[in-house]
Coordinates of C-alpha atoms in Angstrom, one line a residue:
M1 CA -0.1 0.1 0.0
A2 CA 1.2 3.6 -0.8
R3 CA 2.3 5.6 2.0
V4 CA 2.3 9.5 2.7
H5 CA 5.5 11.3 3.9
S6 CA 4.9 14.6 5.3
Y7 CA 7.3 17.0 6.7
V8 CA 7.8 21.0 6.8
V9 CA 9.6 22.9 4.0
R10 CA 11.6 25.3 6.2
Y11 CA 13.6 26.8 3.3
D12 CA 11.2 27.1 0.3
S13 CA 13.7 28.3 -2.4
G14 CA 13.0 26.0 -5.4
F15 CA 16.0 23.9 -4.7
A16 CA 14.8 21.0 -2.5
P17 CA 12.3 20.4 -3.7
N18 CA 13.3 21.4 -7.4
P19 CA 9.7 21.6 -9.1
F20 CA 11.1 22.8 -12.7
Y21 CA 11.4 21.5 -16.0
G22 CA 8.3 18.9 -15.8
H23 CA 9.5 16.9 -13.0
C24 CA 9.6 17.4 -9.2
T25 CA 12.7 16.3 -7.6
L26 CA 14.2 15.6 -3.9
A27 CA 17.9 15.3 -4.4
T28 CA 19.2 17.0 -1.4
C29 CA 18.2 17.2 2.4
K30 CA 15.6 14.7 3.9
P31 CA 17.8 11.7 3.8
G32 CA 15.3 9.8 5.6
I33 CA 12.4 10.4 3.1
R34 CA 14.8 9.6 0.1
R35 CA 15.7 6.3 1.6
S36 CA 12.5 5.2 2.6
A37 CA 10.0 6.4 -0.1
Q38 CA 8.8 4.1 -2.5
V39 CA 7.5 4.6 -6.2
G40 CA 3.8 5.2 -5.7
D41 CA 4.2 6.8 -2.3
W42 CA 3.4 10.5 -1.7
V43 CA 5.7 13.2 -0.5
I44 CA 4.0 16.1 1.1
G45 CA 5.7 19.5 1.8
C46 CA 4.1 21.7 4.3
G47 CA 4.4 25.3 5.1
S48 CA 6.5 26.4 7.9
N49 CA 5.1 28.5 10.7
A50 CA 8.5 30.1 11.5
Q51 CA 8.6 33.8 12.2
G52 CA 8.6 35.8 9.0
I53 CA 7.0 32.9 7.1
R54 CA 3.6 31.9 8.9
R55 CA 2.5 29.3 6.5
G56 CA 1.7 26.6 8.8
G57 CA -1.2 24.4 7.8
H58 CA -0.7 25.2 4.0
I59 CA 0.6 22.8 1.3
V60 CA 3.8 23.8 -0.4
Y61 CA 3.9 20.9 -2.8
A62 CA 3.0 17.0 -3.3
M63 CA 4.6 14.8 -5.4
R64 CA 3.8 11.1 -6.1
V65 CA 7.1 9.3 -6.6
S66 CA 7.4 7.7 -9.8
E67 CA 11.0 7.0 -10.3
A68 CA 14.2 6.8 -8.1
L69 CA 17.7 7.2 -9.4
T70 CA 21.3 7.3 -7.8
F71 CA 23.2 10.8 -8.1
D72 CA 25.2 9.3 -10.9
Q73 CA 22.4 8.4 -12.8
Y74 CA 20.4 11.5 -12.2
S75 CA 23.7 13.4 -13.2
A76 CA 24.0 11.4 -16.5
D77 CA 20.3 11.3 -17.6
P78 CA 19.6 13.8 -20.3
R79 CA 16.4 14.5 -18.9
F80 CA 17.6 16.4 -16.0
L81 CA 20.7 18.4 -17.5
A82 CA 18.6 21.6 -17.2
K83 CA 18.4 20.9 -13.2
M84 CA 22.3 21.3 -13.1
P85 CA 22.7 24.7 -11.4
F86 CA 23.9 27.9 -13.3
R87 CA 24.6 30.2 -10.3
N88 CA 24.9 33.5 -12.3
G89 CA 21.5 32.7 -14.4
S90 CA 18.1 33.2 -13.5
R91 CA 16.6 32.0 -9.8
K92 CA 15.3 28.9 -11.7
Q93 CA 18.6 28.1 -13.2
S94 CA 20.8 29.1 -10.0
S95 CA 18.3 26.7 -7.7
G96 CA 19.3 23.5 -9.9
D97 CA 19.6 20.4 -7.7
N98 CA 21.5 18.0 -10.1
I99 CA 24.8 18.6 -8.2
Y100 CA 26.6 15.6 -7.4
H101 CA 28.4 12.9 -9.3
R102 CA 31.7 10.5 -9.5
Q103 CA 34.0 9.3 -11.8
N104 CA 33.5 5.7 -10.5
A105 CA 32.0 4.3 -7.6
N106 CA 35.2 4.4 -5.5
S107 CA 36.0 8.0 -6.0
E108 CA 34.9 11.1 -3.8
W109 CA 31.7 13.0 -4.6
F110 CA 32.0 16.0 -6.8
Q111 CA 29.7 18.9 -5.9
R112 CA 28.5 21.6 -8.4
D113 CA 28.5 25.1 -7.4
S114 CA 25.0 25.3 -6.0
F115 CA 23.0 26.4 -3.1
H116 CA 24.7 23.5 -0.9
S117 CA 28.2 24.7 -1.7
N118 CA 30.2 27.4 0.1
P119 CA 29.4 31.1 -0.7
D120 CA 32.7 31.1 -2.7
G121 CA 31.5 28.1 -4.7
T122 CA 33.8 25.7 -3.2
T123 CA 32.6 22.0 -1.9
N124 CA 30.8 22.3 1.4
Y125 CA 31.7 19.1 3.0
K126 CA 29.2 19.0 5.6
H127 CA 26.4 19.0 3.1
V128 CA 28.2 16.4 0.8
R129 CA 28.4 14.2 3.7
R130 CA 24.6 14.7 4.7
D131 CA 23.1 14.6 1.2
T132 CA 25.3 11.5 -0.1
S133 CA 24.5 9.5 3.1
V134 CA 21.6 8.2 1.0
N135 CA 22.6 7.8 -2.8
R136 CA 19.0 8.4 -4.0
V137 CA 16.9 11.0 -5.9
L138 CA 13.1 10.8 -5.8
L139 CA 11.6 12.0 -9.0
S140 CA 7.8 12.6 -10.0
D141 CA 6.1 13.6 -13.0
D142 CA 2.8 13.6 -11.0
Y143 CA 2.9 16.5 -8.8
V144 CA 1.8 20.1 -7.7
Y145 CA 3.8 22.6 -6.5
F146 CA 2.3 25.7 -4.9
G147 CA 5.3 27.3 -3.4
G148 CA 4.3 30.3 -1.3
I149 CA 0.7 30.3 -2.4
G150 CA -0.6 27.0 -1.6
P151 CA -4.1 26.6 0.1
K152 CA -4.8 25.4 3.6
F153 CA -5.2 21.7 4.1
P154 CA -8.7 20.8 5.0
I155 CA -9.2 20.4 8.5
G156 CA -10.6 17.0 8.2
L157 CA -7.6 15.4 6.5
R158 CA -6.7 13.2 9.7
D159 CA -5.7 9.6 10.1
R160 CA -7.5 7.0 12.3
N161 CA -5.8 8.4 15.4
G162 CA -6.7 12.0 14.7
R163 CA -3.2 13.1 13.5
P164 CA -3.4 15.8 10.7
I165 CA -1.8 15.1 7.3
W166 CA 0.2 18.3 7.5
K167 CA 3.3 18.5 9.5
S168 CA 3.7 21.4 12.3
G169 CA 7.3 20.6 13.5
I170 CA 10.6 18.8 13.1
G171 CA 11.1 15.5 11.5
V172 CA 8.8 13.6 9.2
T173 CA 5.4 11.8 9.8
C174 CA 4.6 8.8 7.7
F175 CA 1.2 7.5 7.0
D176 CA -0.1 4.3 6.1
D177 CA -3.7 4.8 6.3
A178 CA -5.6 3.8 3.1
Q179 CA -8.7 6.1 3.8
L180 CA -6.7 9.2 4.7
L181 CA -4.5 8.6 1.4
A182 CA -7.8 8.3 -0.6
A183 CA -9.4 11.4 0.8
F184 CA -6.0 13.4 0.3
E185 CA -5.9 12.4 -3.4
R186 CA -9.5 13.3 -3.9
W187 CA -8.7 16.8 -2.4
L188 CA -5.7 17.3 -4.3
R189 CA -7.2 16.1 -7.6
G190 CA -10.1 18.2 -6.9
L191 CA -8.2 21.3 -7.1
A192 CA -7.7 20.6 -10.8
V193 CA -4.1 21.6 -11.1
I194 CA -0.9 19.9 -12.0
G195 CA 2.8 20.8 -12.0
Y196 CA 4.2 24.2 -11.2
Q197 CA 1.7 26.7 -10.0
G198 CA 3.5 29.4 -8.0
A199 CA 6.9 30.7 -7.0
P200 CA 8.8 29.5 -4.1
F201 CA 8.0 31.4 -1.0
E202 CA 11.6 32.8 -0.5
W203 CA 11.2 34.2 -4.2
L204 CA 8.1 36.1 -3.1
T205 CA 9.9 37.8 -0.2
L206 CA 12.6 39.2 -2.5
R207 CA 10.0 40.9 -5.0
G208 CA 10.0 44.8 -4.6

């Protein structure tokens, strides 16, 4: 049975997840989700209620996992070349998450200049260690990304124990409740939108 993995997107910048170029991808951060989510599962990103954001209880994105690749497979796949970061490009180009590859299975990871690099573009080994601790990228061609304009979750989207589907704290909540999954899919499909719908929250705060 498909499961739901729900967490708070603390930094909604277009990097993790990366919702551009026809696929929503989770290639960095959240190693626990990248390790455990299977094809057919839903990953739900919820708004943060931190000061200056106050988007708790709102949906940021939802992706049904359609594929999983290693970092080397992701890097070499021509479908995802556009997701390689170009730091001097547009916001969309600079937020690319296709940042890791190796010459061979025994060599060190190479980190492209990205949001997870040091400010001067050099390798940030702390991020390398955490990101590559799970050599797995989640991909979806069945997703909705609202960014900073997502609607509130319906109050009734709760599991059999009364837990809301939206996350409000640290960590990840995993649901294996078939009725909750069906209700969530009905609500999401009922919005009648797919793919990229709105800019990341951090982009909205940069607008004059």
